[in-house]
mmCIF file of C-alpha atoms in Angstrom:
data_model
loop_
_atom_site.group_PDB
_atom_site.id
_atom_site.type_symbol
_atom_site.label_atom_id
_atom_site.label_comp_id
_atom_site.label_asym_id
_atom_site.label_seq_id
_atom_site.Cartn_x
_atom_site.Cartn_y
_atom_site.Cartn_z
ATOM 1 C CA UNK L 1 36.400 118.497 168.692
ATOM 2 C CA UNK L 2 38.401 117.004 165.737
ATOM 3 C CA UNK L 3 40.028 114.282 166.044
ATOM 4 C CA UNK L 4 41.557 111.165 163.815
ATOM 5 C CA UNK L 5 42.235 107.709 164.622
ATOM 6 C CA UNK L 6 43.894 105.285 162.585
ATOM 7 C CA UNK L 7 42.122 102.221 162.612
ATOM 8 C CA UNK L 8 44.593 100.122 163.945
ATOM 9 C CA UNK L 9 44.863 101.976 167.254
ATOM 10 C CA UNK L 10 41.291 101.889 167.295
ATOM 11 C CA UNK L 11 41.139 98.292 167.266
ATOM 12 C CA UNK L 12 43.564 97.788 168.949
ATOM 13 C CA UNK L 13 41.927 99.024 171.676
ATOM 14 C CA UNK L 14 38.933 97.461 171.505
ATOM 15 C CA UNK L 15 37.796 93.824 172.240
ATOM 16 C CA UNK L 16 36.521 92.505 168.864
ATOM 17 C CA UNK L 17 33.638 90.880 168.333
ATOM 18 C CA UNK L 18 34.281 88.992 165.318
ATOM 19 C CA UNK L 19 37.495 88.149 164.471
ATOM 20 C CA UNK L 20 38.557 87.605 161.091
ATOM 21 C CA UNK L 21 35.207 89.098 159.474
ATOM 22 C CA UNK L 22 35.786 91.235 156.436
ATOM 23 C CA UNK L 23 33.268 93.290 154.629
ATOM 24 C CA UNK L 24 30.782 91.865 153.045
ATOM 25 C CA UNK L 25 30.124 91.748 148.836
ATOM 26 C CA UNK L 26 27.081 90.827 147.316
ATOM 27 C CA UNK L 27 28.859 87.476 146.360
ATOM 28 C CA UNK L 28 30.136 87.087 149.589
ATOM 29 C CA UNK L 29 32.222 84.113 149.981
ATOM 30 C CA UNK L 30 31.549 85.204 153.372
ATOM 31 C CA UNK L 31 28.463 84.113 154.237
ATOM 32 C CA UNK L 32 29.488 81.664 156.807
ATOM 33 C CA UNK L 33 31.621 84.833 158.297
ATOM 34 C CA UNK L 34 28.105 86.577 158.322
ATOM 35 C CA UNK L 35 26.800 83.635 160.355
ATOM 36 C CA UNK L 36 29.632 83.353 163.139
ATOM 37 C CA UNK L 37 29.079 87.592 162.645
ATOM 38 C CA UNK L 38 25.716 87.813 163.618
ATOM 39 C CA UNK L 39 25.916 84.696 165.940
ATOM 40 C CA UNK L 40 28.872 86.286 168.121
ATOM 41 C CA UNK L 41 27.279 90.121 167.884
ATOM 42 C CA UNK L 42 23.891 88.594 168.936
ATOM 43 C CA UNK L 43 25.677 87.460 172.159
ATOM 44 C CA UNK L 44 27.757 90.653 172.756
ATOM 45 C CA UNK L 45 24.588 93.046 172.195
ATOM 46 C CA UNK L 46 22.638 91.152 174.454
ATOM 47 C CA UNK L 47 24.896 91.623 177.800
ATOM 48 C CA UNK L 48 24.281 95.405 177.279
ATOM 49 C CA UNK L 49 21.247 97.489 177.706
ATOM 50 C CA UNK L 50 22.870 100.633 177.749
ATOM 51 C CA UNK L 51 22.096 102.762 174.420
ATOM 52 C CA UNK L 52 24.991 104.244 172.686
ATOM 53 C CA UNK L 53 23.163 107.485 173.262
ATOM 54 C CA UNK L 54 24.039 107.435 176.970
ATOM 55 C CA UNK L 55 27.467 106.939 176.197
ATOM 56 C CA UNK L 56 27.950 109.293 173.825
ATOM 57 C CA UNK L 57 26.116 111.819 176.311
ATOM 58 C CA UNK L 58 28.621 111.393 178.447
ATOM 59 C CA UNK L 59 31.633 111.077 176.320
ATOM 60 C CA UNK L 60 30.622 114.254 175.034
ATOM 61 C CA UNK L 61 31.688 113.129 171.545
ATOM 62 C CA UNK L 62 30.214 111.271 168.594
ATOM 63 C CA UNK L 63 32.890 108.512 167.049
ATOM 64 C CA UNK L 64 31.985 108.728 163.637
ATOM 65 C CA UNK L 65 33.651 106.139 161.079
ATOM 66 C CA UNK L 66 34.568 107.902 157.866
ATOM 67 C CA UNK L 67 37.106 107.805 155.563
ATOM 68 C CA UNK L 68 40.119 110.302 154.163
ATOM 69 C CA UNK L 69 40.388 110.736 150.699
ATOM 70 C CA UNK L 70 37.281 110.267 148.370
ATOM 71 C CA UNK L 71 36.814 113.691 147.390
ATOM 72 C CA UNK L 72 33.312 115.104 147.522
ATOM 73 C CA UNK L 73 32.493 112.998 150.684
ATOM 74 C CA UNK L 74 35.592 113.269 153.035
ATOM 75 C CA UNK L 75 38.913 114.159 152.250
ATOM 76 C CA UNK L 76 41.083 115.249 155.579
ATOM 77 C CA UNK L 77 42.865 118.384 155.025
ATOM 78 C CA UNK L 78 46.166 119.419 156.250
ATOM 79 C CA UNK L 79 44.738 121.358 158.926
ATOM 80 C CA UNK L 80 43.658 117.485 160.435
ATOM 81 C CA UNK L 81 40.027 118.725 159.296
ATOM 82 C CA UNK L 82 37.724 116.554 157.362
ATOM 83 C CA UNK L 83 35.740 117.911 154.520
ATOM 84 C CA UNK L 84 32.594 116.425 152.660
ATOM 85 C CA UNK L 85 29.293 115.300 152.109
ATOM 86 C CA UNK L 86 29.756 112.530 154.575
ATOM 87 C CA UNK L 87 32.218 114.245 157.136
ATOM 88 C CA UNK L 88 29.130 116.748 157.162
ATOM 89 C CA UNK L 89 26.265 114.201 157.987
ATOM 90 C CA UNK L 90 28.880 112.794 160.657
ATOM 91 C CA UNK L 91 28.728 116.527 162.580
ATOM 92 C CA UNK L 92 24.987 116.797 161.633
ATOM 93 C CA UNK L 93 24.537 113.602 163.871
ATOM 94 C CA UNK L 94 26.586 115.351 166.696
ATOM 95 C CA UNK L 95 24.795 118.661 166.590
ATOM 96 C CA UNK L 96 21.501 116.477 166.910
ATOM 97 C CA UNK L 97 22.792 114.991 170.002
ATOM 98 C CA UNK L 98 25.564 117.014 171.880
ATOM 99 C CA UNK L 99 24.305 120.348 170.143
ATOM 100 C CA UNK L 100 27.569 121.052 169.007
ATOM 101 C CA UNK L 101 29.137 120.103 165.112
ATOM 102 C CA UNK L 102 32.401 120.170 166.466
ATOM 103 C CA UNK L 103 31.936 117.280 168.600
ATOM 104 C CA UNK L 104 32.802 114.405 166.375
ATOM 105 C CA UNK L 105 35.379 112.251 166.234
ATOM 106 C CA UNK L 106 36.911 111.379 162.484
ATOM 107 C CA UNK L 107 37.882 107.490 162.536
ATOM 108 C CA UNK L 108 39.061 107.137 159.101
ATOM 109 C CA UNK L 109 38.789 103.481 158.319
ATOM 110 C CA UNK L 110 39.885 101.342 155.120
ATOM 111 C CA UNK L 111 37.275 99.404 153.642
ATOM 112 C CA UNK L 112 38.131 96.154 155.103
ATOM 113 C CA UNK L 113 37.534 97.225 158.401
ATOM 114 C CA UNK L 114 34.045 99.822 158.156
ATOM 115 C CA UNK L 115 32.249 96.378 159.927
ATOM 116 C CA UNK L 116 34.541 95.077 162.215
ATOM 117 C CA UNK L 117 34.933 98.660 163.512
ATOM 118 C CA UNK L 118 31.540 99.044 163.993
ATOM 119 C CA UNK L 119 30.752 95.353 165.371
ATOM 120 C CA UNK L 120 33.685 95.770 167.828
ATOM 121 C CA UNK L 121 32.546 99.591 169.294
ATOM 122 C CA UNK L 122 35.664 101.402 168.260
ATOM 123 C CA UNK L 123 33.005 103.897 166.024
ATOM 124 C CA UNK L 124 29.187 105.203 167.090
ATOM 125 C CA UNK L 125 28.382 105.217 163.483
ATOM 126 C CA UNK L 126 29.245 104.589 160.268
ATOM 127 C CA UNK L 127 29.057 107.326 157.686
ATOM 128 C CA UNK L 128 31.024 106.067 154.915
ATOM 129 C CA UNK L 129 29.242 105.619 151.840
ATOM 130 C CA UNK L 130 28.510 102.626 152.618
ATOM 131 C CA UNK L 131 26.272 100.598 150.423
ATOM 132 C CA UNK L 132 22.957 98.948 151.911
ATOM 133 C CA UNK L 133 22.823 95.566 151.069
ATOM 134 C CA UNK L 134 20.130 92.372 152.410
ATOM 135 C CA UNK L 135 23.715 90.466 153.418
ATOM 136 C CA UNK L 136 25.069 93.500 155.242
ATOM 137 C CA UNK L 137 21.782 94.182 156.986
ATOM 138 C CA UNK L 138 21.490 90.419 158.031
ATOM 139 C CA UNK L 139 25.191 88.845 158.350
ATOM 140 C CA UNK L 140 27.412 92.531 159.415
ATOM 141 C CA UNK L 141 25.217 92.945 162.578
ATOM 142 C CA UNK L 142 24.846 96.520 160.944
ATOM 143 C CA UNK L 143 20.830 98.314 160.901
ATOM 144 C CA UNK L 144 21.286 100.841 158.066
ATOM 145 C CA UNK L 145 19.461 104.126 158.297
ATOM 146 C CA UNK L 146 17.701 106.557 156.147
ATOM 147 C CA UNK L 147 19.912 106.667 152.851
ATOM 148 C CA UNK L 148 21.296 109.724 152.187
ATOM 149 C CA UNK L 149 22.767 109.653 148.843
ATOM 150 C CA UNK L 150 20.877 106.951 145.927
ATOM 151 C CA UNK L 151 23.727 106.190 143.616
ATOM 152 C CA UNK L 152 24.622 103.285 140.938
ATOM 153 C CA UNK L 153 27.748 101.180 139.843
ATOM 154 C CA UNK L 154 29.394 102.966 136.392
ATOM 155 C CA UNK L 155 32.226 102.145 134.478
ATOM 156 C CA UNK L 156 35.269 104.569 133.926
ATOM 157 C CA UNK L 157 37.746 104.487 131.252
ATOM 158 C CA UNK L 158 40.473 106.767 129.346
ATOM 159 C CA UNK L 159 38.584 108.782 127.488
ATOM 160 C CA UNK L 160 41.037 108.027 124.230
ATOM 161 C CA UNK L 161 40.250 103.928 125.411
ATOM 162 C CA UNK L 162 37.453 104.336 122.058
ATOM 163 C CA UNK L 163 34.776 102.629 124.300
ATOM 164 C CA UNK L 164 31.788 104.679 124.225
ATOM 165 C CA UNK L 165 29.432 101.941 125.714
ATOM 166 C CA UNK L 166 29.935 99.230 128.777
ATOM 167 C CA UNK L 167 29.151 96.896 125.824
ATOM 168 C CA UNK L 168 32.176 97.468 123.717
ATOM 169 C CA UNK L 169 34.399 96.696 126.346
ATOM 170 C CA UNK L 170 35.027 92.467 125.595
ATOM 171 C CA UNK L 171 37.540 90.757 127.539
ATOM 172 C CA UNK L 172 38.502 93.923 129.216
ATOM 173 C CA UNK L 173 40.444 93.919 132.609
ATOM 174 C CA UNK L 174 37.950 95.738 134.477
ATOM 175 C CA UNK L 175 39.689 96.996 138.210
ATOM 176 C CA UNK L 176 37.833 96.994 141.163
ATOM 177 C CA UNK L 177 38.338 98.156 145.612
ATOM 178 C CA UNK L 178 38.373 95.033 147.051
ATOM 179 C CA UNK L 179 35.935 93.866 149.875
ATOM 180 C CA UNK L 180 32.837 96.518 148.061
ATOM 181 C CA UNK L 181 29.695 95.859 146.780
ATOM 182 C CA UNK L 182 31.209 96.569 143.071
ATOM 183 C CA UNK L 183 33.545 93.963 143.196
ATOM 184 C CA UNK L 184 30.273 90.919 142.825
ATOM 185 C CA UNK L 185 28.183 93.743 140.472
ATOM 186 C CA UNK L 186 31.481 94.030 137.859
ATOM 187 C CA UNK L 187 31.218 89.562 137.606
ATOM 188 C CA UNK L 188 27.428 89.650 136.726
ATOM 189 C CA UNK L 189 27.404 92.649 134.592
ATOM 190 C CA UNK L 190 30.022 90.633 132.860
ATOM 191 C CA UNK L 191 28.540 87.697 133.146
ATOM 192 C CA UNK L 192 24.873 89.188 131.712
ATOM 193 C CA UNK L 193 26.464 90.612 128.849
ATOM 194 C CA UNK L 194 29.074 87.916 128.198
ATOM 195 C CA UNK L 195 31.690 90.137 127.885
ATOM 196 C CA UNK L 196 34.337 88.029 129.988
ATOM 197 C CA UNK L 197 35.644 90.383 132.100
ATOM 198 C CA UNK L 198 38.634 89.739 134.245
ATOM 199 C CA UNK L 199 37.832 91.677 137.561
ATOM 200 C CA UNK L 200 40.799 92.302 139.173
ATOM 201 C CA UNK L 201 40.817 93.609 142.930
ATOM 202 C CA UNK L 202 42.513 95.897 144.522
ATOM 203 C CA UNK L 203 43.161 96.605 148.671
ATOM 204 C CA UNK L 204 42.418 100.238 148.380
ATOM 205 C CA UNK L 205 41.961 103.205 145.667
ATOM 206 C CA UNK L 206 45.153 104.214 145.798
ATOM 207 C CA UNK L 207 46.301 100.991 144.666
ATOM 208 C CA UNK L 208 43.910 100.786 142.101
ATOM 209 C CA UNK L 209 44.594 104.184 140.549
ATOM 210 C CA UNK L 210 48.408 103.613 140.357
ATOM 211 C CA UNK L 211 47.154 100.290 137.952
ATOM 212 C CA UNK L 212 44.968 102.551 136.166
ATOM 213 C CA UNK L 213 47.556 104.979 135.647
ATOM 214 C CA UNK L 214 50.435 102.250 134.346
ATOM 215 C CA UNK L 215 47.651 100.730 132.527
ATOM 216 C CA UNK L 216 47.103 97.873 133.745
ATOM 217 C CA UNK L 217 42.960 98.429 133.689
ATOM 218 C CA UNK L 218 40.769 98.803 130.608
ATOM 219 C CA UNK L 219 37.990 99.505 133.291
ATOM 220 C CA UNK L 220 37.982 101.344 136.964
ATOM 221 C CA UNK L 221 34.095 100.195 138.174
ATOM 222 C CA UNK L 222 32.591 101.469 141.448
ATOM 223 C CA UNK L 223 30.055 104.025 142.556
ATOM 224 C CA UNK L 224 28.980 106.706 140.032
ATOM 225 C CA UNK L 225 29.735 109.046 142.876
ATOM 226 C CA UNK L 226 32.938 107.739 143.791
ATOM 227 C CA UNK L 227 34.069 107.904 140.222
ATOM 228 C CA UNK L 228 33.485 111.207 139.773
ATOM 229 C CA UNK L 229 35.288 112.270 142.812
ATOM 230 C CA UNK L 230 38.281 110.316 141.982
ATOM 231 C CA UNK L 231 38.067 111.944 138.466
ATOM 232 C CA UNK L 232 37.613 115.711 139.556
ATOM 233 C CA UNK L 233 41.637 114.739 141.645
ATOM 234 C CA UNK L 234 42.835 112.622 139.064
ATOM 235 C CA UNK L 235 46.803 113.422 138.362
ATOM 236 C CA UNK L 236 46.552 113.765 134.643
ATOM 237 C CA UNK L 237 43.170 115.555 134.668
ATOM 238 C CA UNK L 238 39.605 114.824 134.775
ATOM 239 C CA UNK L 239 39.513 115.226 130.654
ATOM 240 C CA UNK L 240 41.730 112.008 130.700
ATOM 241 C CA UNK L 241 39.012 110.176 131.870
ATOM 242 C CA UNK L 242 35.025 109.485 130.452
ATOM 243 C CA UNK L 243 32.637 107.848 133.105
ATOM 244 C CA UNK L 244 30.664 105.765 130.241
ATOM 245 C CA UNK L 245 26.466 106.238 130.618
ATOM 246 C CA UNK L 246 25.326 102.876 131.835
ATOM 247 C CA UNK L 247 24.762 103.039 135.617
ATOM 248 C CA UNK L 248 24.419 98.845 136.273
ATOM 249 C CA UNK L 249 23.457 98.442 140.096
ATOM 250 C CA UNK L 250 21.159 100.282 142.882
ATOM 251 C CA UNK L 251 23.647 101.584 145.625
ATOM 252 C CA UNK L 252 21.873 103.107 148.076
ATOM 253 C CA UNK L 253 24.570 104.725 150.738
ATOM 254 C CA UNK L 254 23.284 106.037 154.198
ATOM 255 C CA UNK L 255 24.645 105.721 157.954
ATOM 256 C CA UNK L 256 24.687 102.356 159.401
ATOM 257 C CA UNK L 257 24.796 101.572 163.417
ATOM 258 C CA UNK L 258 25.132 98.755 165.339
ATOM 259 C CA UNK L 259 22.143 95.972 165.518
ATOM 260 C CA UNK L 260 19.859 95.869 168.641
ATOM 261 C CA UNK L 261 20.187 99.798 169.986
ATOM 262 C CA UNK L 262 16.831 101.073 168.997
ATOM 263 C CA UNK L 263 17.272 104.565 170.454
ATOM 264 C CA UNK L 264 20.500 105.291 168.854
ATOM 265 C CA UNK L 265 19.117 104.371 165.941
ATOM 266 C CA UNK L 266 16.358 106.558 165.782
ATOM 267 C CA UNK L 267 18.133 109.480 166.943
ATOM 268 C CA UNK L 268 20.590 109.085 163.946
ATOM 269 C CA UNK L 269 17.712 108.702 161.312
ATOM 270 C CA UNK L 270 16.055 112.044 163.137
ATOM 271 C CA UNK L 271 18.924 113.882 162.719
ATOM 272 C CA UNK L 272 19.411 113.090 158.895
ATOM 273 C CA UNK L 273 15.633 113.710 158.507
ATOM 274 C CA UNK L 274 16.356 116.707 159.881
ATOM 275 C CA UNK L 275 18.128 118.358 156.636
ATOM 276 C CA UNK L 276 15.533 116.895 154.430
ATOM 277 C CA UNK L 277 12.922 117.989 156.023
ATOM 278 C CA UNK L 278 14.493 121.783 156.681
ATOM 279 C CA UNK L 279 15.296 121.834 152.811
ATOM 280 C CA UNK L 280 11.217 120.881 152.391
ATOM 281 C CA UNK L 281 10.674 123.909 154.212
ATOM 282 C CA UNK L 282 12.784 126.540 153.152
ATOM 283 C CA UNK L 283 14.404 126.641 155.959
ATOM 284 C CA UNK L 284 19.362 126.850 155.355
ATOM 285 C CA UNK L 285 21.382 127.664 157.719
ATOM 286 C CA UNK L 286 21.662 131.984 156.767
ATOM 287 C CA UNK L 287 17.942 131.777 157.234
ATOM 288 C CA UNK L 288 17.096 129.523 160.092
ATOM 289 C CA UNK L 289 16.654 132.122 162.844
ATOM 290 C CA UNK L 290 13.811 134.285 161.244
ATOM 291 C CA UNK L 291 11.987 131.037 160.923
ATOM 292 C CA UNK L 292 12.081 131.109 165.154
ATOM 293 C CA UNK L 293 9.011 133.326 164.736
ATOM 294 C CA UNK L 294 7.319 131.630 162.523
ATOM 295 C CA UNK L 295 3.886 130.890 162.859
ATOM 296 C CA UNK L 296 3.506 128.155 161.351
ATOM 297 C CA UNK L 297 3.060 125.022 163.795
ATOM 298 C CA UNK L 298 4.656 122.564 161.699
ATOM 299 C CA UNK L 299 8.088 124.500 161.699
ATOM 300 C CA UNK L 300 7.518 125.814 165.653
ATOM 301 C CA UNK L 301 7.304 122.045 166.286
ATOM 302 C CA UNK L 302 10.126 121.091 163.819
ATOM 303 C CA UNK L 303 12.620 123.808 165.578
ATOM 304 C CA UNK L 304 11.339 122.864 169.033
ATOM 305 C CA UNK L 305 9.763 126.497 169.923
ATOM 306 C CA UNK L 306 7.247 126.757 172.055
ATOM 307 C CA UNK L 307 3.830 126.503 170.571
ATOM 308 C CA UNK L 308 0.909 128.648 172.279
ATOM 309 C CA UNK L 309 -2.538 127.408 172.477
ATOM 310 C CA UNK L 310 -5.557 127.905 175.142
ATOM 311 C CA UNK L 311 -4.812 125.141 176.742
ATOM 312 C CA UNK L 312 -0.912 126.450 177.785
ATOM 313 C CA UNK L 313 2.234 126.474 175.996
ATOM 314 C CA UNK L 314 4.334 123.787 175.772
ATOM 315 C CA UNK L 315 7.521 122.619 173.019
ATOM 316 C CA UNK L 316 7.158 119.376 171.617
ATOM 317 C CA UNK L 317 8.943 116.445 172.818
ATOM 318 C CA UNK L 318 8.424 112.991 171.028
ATOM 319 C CA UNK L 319 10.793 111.089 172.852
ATOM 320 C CA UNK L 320 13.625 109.874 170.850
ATOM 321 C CA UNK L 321 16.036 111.184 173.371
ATOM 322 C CA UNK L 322 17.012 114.045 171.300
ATOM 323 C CA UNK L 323 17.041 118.015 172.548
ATOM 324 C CA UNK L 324 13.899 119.607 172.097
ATOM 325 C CA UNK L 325 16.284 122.250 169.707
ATOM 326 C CA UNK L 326 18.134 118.789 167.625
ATOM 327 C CA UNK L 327 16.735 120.375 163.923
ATOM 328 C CA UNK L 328 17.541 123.336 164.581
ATOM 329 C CA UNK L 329 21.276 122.741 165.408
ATOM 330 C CA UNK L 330 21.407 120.891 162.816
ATOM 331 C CA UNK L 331 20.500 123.174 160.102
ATOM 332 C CA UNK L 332 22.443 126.130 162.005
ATOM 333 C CA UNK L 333 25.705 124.701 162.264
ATOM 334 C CA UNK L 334 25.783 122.505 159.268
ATOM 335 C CA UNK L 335 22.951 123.420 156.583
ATOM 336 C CA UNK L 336 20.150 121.067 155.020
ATOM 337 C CA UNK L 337 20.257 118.695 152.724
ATOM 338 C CA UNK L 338 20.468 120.790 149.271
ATOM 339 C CA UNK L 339 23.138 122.897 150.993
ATOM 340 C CA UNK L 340 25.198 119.841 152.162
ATOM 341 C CA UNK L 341 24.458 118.577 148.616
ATOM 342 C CA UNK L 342 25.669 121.754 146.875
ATOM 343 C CA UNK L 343 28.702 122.552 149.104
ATOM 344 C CA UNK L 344 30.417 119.058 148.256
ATOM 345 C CA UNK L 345 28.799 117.556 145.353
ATOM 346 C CA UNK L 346 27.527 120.029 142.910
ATOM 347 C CA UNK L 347 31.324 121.163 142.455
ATOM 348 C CA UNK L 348 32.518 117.570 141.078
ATOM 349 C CA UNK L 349 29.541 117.650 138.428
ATOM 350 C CA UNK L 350 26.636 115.610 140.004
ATOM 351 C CA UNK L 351 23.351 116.709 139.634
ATOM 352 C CA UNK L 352 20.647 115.834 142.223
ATOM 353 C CA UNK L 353 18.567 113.722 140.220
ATOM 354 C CA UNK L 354 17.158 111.027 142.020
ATOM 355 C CA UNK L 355 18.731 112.365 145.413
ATOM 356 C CA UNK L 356 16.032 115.591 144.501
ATOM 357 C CA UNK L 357 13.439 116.219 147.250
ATOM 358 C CA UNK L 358 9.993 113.873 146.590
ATOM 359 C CA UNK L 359 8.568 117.089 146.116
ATOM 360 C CA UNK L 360 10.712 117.824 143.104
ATOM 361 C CA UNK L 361 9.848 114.439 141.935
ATOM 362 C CA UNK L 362 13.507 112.984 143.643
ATOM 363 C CA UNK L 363 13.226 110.287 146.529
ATOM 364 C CA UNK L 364 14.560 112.342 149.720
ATOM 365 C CA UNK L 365 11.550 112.123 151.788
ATOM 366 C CA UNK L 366 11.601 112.935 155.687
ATOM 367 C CA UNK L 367 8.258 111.269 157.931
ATOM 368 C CA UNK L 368 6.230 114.010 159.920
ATOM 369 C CA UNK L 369 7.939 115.539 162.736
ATOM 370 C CA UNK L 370 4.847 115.398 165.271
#
């Protein structure tokens, strides 16, 4: 099932946690938000014992908070569809649990309101390229999960601007999505290279690229990632634009959940291990089936077939809650992680680089499944 929800409606219907709490920066005038955040959460979490597994069991649906037009990691189509990197991981997570990719529920949610949507129970997870951050993980009452894409702050300009370096670019108006991790990176970068920067904010991207456009920005900083998708759509062509080489921040981006559900939690990180570790193997999505007779123990346990010894026969079961068959839904219905990868983000230009298997000397890296 595919469904979207404006945020407002969402909210609406929920009883929120924290009221007033934005998203957090990594200059967050918020910390004493974070405080009241993780103060109020702390209080709200403990009342429940019930895992967001259970209720998404019986919802039969996975409420997954995305977004609707970065393109590479979820754009919604006219079909009501959503398409990406990201809207992929978010069905990945629902084949895991409800064996079925289908049974997710898009909540497309402006950046302002990723935490408070999350906090408040209007989403099961956040998949929204969301940066991990030490005042997210302590003061958003969010536990991030294993990171699925390692990316960096860059800088974008015209490419007739004549900047060729982040360094040539004194006193220039650098622009900015408000309520992100980039808006606090743009001030120190400035600030370290004493370029004096004004960094200038804006509520969303497409407020940000109609200032771009009317030039009213020397500068359009966020995620390398993020600035190549808005590039690839960009109204006047992606040759208008140059991303410049200096990549000036760690941003590592993965699934977040709500603090103090340790099941739910796992069974998330299990099901993104899941395309790492069926990428590791050899094992896609056209393939997956001939690996059912495999003979190998490591992949009989990894696609939950039942392993033969003298002793009996039996199918592993470690306990996280999941189907004995969770990894191999996964990579049937949606693909692993190089396919994911090269479906949505090899088409805008990115390479895999550090987001390469540890194998191949990148850092995706998936814990033994036994």
């Amino acid at each position: 099932m595919k469904k979207t929800v404006g945020i407002l409606a969402a909210l609406a219907a929920a009883t929120l946690v924290v009221s007033g709490c934005a998203a957090s920066t990594d200059v967050e005038p918020a910390e004493e938000t974070a405080a009241d955040t993780s103060t109020e959460t702390t209080e709200e979490t403990t009342t429940s014992t019930e895992s967001v597994l259970t209720a998404v069991q019986e919802a039969g649906v996975v409420r997954c908070g995305t977004r609707d037009a970065l393109p590479g990691f979820a754009v919604l189509q006219e079909d009501g569809t959503h398409v990406g990197f990201d809207s992929d991981f978010c069905r990945a997570i629902a084949a895991a649990v409800l064996g079925s990719a289908d049974a997710v529920e898009m909540v497309d949610l402006e950046t302002a309101d990723r935490f408070t949507a999350l906090q408040s129970g209007s989403i099961d997870v956040l998949v929204r390229n969301t940066t991990w951050t030490a005042s997210r993980d302590g003061g958003e009452a969010a536990t991030f999960l294993q990171t699925n894409f390692y990316d960096g702050q860059g800088m974008m300009v015209e490419a007739s601007s004549g900047y060729s370096s982040v360094s040539d670019m004194n006193g220039a108006v650098v622009c900015v999505a408000k309520g992100t991790t980039t808006e606090g990176n743009a001030a120190l970068e400035s600030s370290r290279l004493g370029l004096g920067w004004e960094v200038r904010p804006f509520d969303d991207t497409d407020l940000l690229q109609e200032a771009f456009l009317a030039g009213q920005c020397d500068g359009w900083s966020s995620d390398v990632s993020q600035l190549t998708g808005f590039r690839s759509a960009y109204p006047d062509g992606a040759d208008a634009l140059e991303i410049l080489p200096e990549v000036f921040s760690k941003e590592p981006l993965g699934p977040a959940v709500l603090d103090g559900d340790t099941q739910w939690a796992q069974v998330v990180n299990w099901a993104i291990f899941a395309t790492i570790q069926a990428e590791e193997f050899g094992i896609t999505s056209a393939n997956v089936d001939s690996f059912l007779a495999s003979e190998d123990v490591t992949i009989q346990r990894f696609l939950g077939v039942e392993i033969t010894t003298d002793e009996g026969s039996a199918v592993l079961d470690p306990g996280l809650g999941l189907p004995e068959d969770f990894a191999y839904q996964v990579v049937k219905q949606v693909g692993n992680y190089g396919e994911i990868f090269e479906r949505h983000l090899a088409p805008l230009g990115l390479e895999r680089g550090v987001n390469a298997l540890w194998s191949d000397g990148g850092l995706m890296y998936a814990p033994p499944y036994r």
